[in-house]
Amino acid sequence: MNAEDELISKLKTEIGKTLSPMFAGMAENMLDKNKEVIINWLKENKDLVKEVIKE
């Protein structure tokens, strides 16, 4: 599994812990379908992500 797939997998797991099963399934599906958008956004905003991580 590459890092991008692992990131999406971990996000799906965390979402599954916080939402009801019906909504978790929809959210997980949205993550899968928008993986490229999410990864591109993280790459484009890596400075912002680094700033958040530092806190």
Short mmCIF file of the N, C-alpha and C atoms (twelve columns), coordinates in Angstrom:
data_MODEL
# 
_entry.id   MODEL 
# 
loop_
_atom_site.group_PDB 
_atom_site.id 
_atom_site.type_symbol 
_atom_site.label_atom_id 
_atom_site.label_alt_id 
_atom_site.label_comp_id 
_atom_site.label_asym_id 
_atom_site.label_seq_id 
_atom_site.Cartn_x 
_atom_site.Cartn_y 
_atom_site.Cartn_z 
_atom_site.pdbx_PDB_model_num 
ATOM 1   N N  . MET A 1  0.857   -1.182 0.000  1 
ATOM 2   C CA . MET A 1  0.000   0.000  0.000  1 
ATOM 3   C C  . MET A 1  0.899   1.240  0.000  1 
ATOM 4   N N  . ASN A 2  0.627   2.166  -0.894 1 
ATOM 5   C CA . ASN A 2  1.433   3.382  -0.905 1 
ATOM 6   C C  . ASN A 2  0.918   4.367  0.150  1 
ATOM 7   N N  . ALA A 3  1.673   5.428  0.355  1 
ATOM 8   C CA . ALA A 3  1.348   6.392  1.415  1 
ATOM 9   C C  . ALA A 3  -0.011  7.047  1.193  1 
ATOM 10  N N  . GLU A 4  -0.352  7.337  -0.046 1 
ATOM 11  C CA . GLU A 4  -1.641  7.981  -0.328 1 
ATOM 12  C C  . GLU A 4  -2.802  7.059  0.042  1 
ATOM 13  N N  . ASP A 5  -2.690  5.794  -0.345 1 
ATOM 14  C CA . ASP A 5  -3.740  4.828  -0.005 1 
ATOM 15  C C  . ASP A 5  -3.835  4.629  1.504  1 
ATOM 16  N N  . GLU A 6  -2.686  4.617  2.168  1 
ATOM 17  C CA . GLU A 6  -2.683  4.449  3.620  1 
ATOM 18  C C  . GLU A 6  -3.358  5.634  4.304  1 
ATOM 19  N N  . LEU A 7  -3.090  6.843  3.818  1 
ATOM 20  C CA . LEU A 7  -3.714  8.039  4.380  1 
ATOM 21  C C  . LEU A 7  -5.225  7.976  4.251  1 
ATOM 22  N N  . ILE A 8  -5.715  7.656  3.071  1 
ATOM 23  C CA . ILE A 8  -7.162  7.569  2.846  1 
ATOM 24  C C  . ILE A 8  -7.760  6.463  3.713  1 
ATOM 25  N N  . SER A 9  -7.078  5.343  3.821  1 
ATOM 26  C CA . SER A 9  -7.552  4.237  4.650  1 
ATOM 27  C C  . SER A 9  -7.674  4.660  6.109  1 
ATOM 28  N N  . LYS A 10 -6.685  5.381  6.610  1 
ATOM 29  C CA . LYS A 10 -6.725  5.834  8.002  1 
ATOM 30  C C  . LYS A 10 -7.836  6.860  8.219  1 
ATOM 31  N N  . LEU A 11 -8.043  7.738  7.245  1 
ATOM 32  C CA . LEU A 11 -9.146  8.698  7.341  1 
ATOM 33  C C  . LEU A 11 -10.488 7.963  7.392  1 
ATOM 34  N N  . LYS A 12 -10.645 6.963  6.547  1 
ATOM 35  C CA . LYS A 12 -11.886 6.179  6.547  1 
ATOM 36  C C  . LYS A 12 -12.100 5.501  7.891  1 
ATOM 37  N N  . THR A 13 -11.055 4.966  8.469  1 
ATOM 38  C CA . THR A 13 -11.160 4.307  9.772  1 
ATOM 39  C C  . THR A 13 -11.603 5.297  10.840 1 
ATOM 40  N N  . GLU A 14 -10.995 6.469  10.864 1 
ATOM 41  C CA . GLU A 14 -11.353 7.480  11.869 1 
ATOM 42  C C  . GLU A 14 -12.776 7.970  11.681 1 
ATOM 43  N N  . ILE A 15 -13.183 8.175  10.456 1 
ATOM 44  C CA . ILE A 15 -14.562 8.605  10.190 1 
ATOM 45  C C  . ILE A 15 -15.537 7.535  10.643 1 
ATOM 46  N N  . GLY A 16 -15.185 6.273  10.397 1 
ATOM 47  C CA . GLY A 16 -16.040 5.165  10.817 1 
ATOM 48  C C  . GLY A 16 -16.251 5.116  12.320 1 
ATOM 49  N N  . LYS A 17 -15.282 5.626  13.070 1 
ATOM 50  C CA . LYS A 17 -15.389 5.631  14.535 1 
ATOM 51  C C  . LYS A 17 -16.325 6.720  15.048 1 
ATOM 52  N N  . THR A 18 -16.506 7.781  14.273 1 
ATOM 53  C CA . THR A 18 -17.237 8.940  14.783 1 
ATOM 54  C C  . THR A 18 -18.641 9.101  14.216 1 
ATOM 55  N N  . LEU A 19 -18.940 8.451  13.102 1 
ATOM 56  C CA . LEU A 19 -20.249 8.600  12.479 1 
ATOM 57  C C  . LEU A 19 -21.079 7.338  12.648 1 
ATOM 58  N N  . SER A 20 -22.379 7.505  12.520 1 
ATOM 59  C CA . SER A 20 -23.244 6.332  12.515 1 
ATOM 60  C C  . SER A 20 -22.907 5.503  11.275 1 
ATOM 61  N N  . PRO A 21 -23.174 4.212  11.307 1 
ATOM 62  C CA . PRO A 21 -22.803 3.350  10.181 1 
ATOM 63  C C  . PRO A 21 -23.335 3.824  8.825  1 
ATOM 64  N N  . MET A 22 -24.554 4.333  8.795  1 
ATOM 65  C CA . MET A 22 -25.124 4.795  7.529  1 
ATOM 66  C C  . MET A 22 -24.312 5.953  6.955  1 
ATOM 67  N N  . PHE A 23 -23.999 6.917  7.791  1 
ATOM 68  C CA . PHE A 23 -23.247 8.082  7.326  1 
ATOM 69  C C  . PHE A 23 -21.776 7.752  7.110  1 
ATOM 70  N N  . ALA A 24 -21.233 6.855  7.909  1 
ATOM 71  C CA . ALA A 24 -19.831 6.467  7.756  1 
ATOM 72  C C  . ALA A 24 -19.606 5.842  6.384  1 
ATOM 73  N N  . GLY A 25 -20.520 5.003  5.954  1 
ATOM 74  C CA . GLY A 25 -20.406 4.381  4.637  1 
ATOM 75  C C  . GLY A 25 -20.402 5.412  3.524  1 
ATOM 76  N N  . MET A 26 -21.275 6.401  3.627  1 
ATOM 77  C CA . MET A 26 -21.321 7.456  2.615  1 
ATOM 78  C C  . MET A 26 -20.029 8.273  2.633  1 
ATOM 79  N N  . ALA A 27 -19.543 8.598  3.822  1 
ATOM 80  C CA . ALA A 27 -18.323 9.385  3.945  1 
ATOM 81  C C  . ALA A 27 -17.121 8.618  3.405  1 
ATOM 82  N N  . GLU A 28 -17.050 7.339  3.710  1 
ATOM 83  C CA . GLU A 28 -15.947 6.515  3.213  1 
ATOM 84  C C  . GLU A 28 -15.974 6.448  1.694  1 
ATOM 85  N N  . ASN A 29 -17.160 6.320  1.131  1 
ATOM 86  C CA . ASN A 29 -17.316 6.300  -0.329 1 
ATOM 87  C C  . ASN A 29 -16.859 7.623  -0.930 1 
ATOM 88  N N  . MET A 30 -17.202 8.725  -0.277 1 
ATOM 89  C CA . MET A 30 -16.782 10.047 -0.763 1 
ATOM 90  C C  . MET A 30 -15.260 10.178 -0.723 1 
ATOM 91  N N  . LEU A 31 -14.622 9.653  0.331  1 
ATOM 92  C CA . LEU A 31 -13.161 9.691  0.401  1 
ATOM 93  C C  . LEU A 31 -12.551 8.908  -0.743 1 
ATOM 94  N N  . ASP A 32 -13.071 7.725  -1.013 1 
ATOM 95  C CA . ASP A 32 -12.561 6.909  -2.114 1 
ATOM 96  C C  . ASP A 32 -12.709 7.616  -3.454 1 
ATOM 97  N N  . LYS A 33 -13.878 8.189  -3.691 1 
ATOM 98  C CA . LYS A 33 -14.143 8.838  -4.977 1 
ATOM 99  C C  . LYS A 33 -13.367 10.140 -5.148 1 
ATOM 100 N N  . ASN A 34 -12.981 10.766 -4.039 1 
ATOM 101 C CA . ASN A 34 -12.293 12.061 -4.105 1 
ATOM 102 C C  . ASN A 34 -10.847 11.976 -3.645 1 
ATOM 103 N N  . LYS A 35 -10.287 10.788 -3.661 1 
ATOM 104 C CA . LYS A 35 -8.908  10.581 -3.203 1 
ATOM 105 C C  . LYS A 35 -7.940  11.540 -3.901 1 
ATOM 106 N N  . GLU A 36 -8.045  11.633 -5.204 1 
ATOM 107 C CA . GLU A 36 -7.136  12.490 -5.962 1 
ATOM 108 C C  . GLU A 36 -7.269  13.950 -5.542 1 
ATOM 109 N N  . VAL A 37 -8.487  14.410 -5.342 1 
ATOM 110 C CA . VAL A 37 -8.727  15.791 -4.915 1 
ATOM 111 C C  . VAL A 37 -8.110  16.032 -3.539 1 
ATOM 112 N N  . ILE A 38 -8.300  15.101 -2.623 1 
ATOM 113 C CA . ILE A 38 -7.774  15.230 -1.265 1 
ATOM 114 C C  . ILE A 38 -6.264  15.270 -1.281 1 
ATOM 115 N N  . ILE A 39 -5.638  14.335 -1.991 1 
ATOM 116 C CA . ILE A 39 -4.177  14.273 -2.040 1 
ATOM 117 C C  . ILE A 39 -3.612  15.524 -2.699 1 
ATOM 118 N N  . ASN A 40 -4.211  15.968 -3.795 1 
ATOM 119 C CA . ASN A 40 -3.737  17.192 -4.461 1 
ATOM 120 C C  . ASN A 40 -3.861  18.403 -3.547 1 
ATOM 121 N N  . TRP A 41 -4.977  18.485 -2.812 1 
ATOM 122 C CA . TRP A 41 -5.167  19.608 -1.895 1 
ATOM 123 C C  . TRP A 41 -4.090  19.597 -0.816 1 
ATOM 124 N N  . LEU A 42 -3.821  18.431 -0.250 1 
ATOM 125 C CA . LEU A 42 -2.777  18.325 0.780  1 
ATOM 126 C C  . LEU A 42 -1.423  18.751 0.231  1 
ATOM 127 N N  . LYS A 43 -1.111  18.335 -0.991 1 
ATOM 128 C CA . LYS A 43 0.165   18.711 -1.603 1 
ATOM 129 C C  . LYS A 43 0.240   20.218 -1.840 1 
ATOM 130 N N  . GLU A 44 -0.848  20.791 -2.335 1 
ATOM 131 C CA . GLU A 44 -0.876  22.226 -2.629 1 
ATOM 132 C C  . GLU A 44 -0.844  23.069 -1.358 1 
ATOM 133 N N  . ASN A 45 -1.292  22.503 -0.255 1 
ATOM 134 C CA . ASN A 45 -1.373  23.239 1.003  1 
ATOM 135 C C  . ASN A 45 -0.450  22.655 2.063  1 
ATOM 136 N N  . LYS A 46 0.671   22.089 1.619  1 
ATOM 137 C CA . LYS A 46 1.562   21.401 2.559  1 
ATOM 138 C C  . LYS A 46 2.110   22.329 3.630  1 
ATOM 139 N N  . ASP A 47 2.314   23.604 3.322  1 
ATOM 140 C CA . ASP A 47 2.788   24.532 4.347  1 
ATOM 141 C C  . ASP A 47 1.737   24.716 5.441  1 
ATOM 142 N N  . LEU A 48 0.490   24.820 5.041  1 
ATOM 143 C CA . LEU A 48 -0.602  24.937 6.007  1 
ATOM 144 C C  . LEU A 48 -0.710  23.665 6.841  1 
ATOM 145 N N  . VAL A 49 -0.606  22.521 6.191  1 
ATOM 146 C CA . VAL A 49 -0.666  21.244 6.903  1 
ATOM 147 C C  . VAL A 49 0.473   21.150 7.915  1 
ATOM 148 N N  . LYS A 50 1.664   21.541 7.506  1 
ATOM 149 C CA . LYS A 50 2.822   21.527 8.425  1 
ATOM 150 C C  . LYS A 50 2.578   22.428 9.622  1 
ATOM 151 N N  . GLU A 51 1.974   23.582 9.390  1 
ATOM 152 C CA . GLU A 51 1.685   24.525 10.474 1 
ATOM 153 C C  . GLU A 51 0.702   23.912 11.461 1 
ATOM 154 N N  . VAL A 52 -0.318  23.246 10.968 1 
ATOM 155 C CA . VAL A 52 -1.303  22.608 11.835 1 
ATOM 156 C C  . VAL A 52 -0.652  21.481 12.626 1 
ATOM 157 N N  . ILE A 53 0.190   20.710 11.982 1 
ATOM 158 C CA . ILE A 53 0.843   19.584 12.640 1 
ATOM 159 C C  . ILE A 53 1.764   20.054 13.769 1 
ATOM 160 N N  . LYS A 54 2.392   21.199 13.602 1 
ATOM 161 C CA . LYS A 54 3.313   21.723 14.608 1 
ATOM 162 C C  . LYS A 54 2.606   22.045 15.919 1 
ATOM 163 N N  . GLU A 55 1.328   22.350 15.863 1 
ATOM 164 C CA . GLU A 55 0.585   22.780 17.065 1 
ATOM 165 C C  . GLU A 55 0.370   21.667 18.035 1 
# 
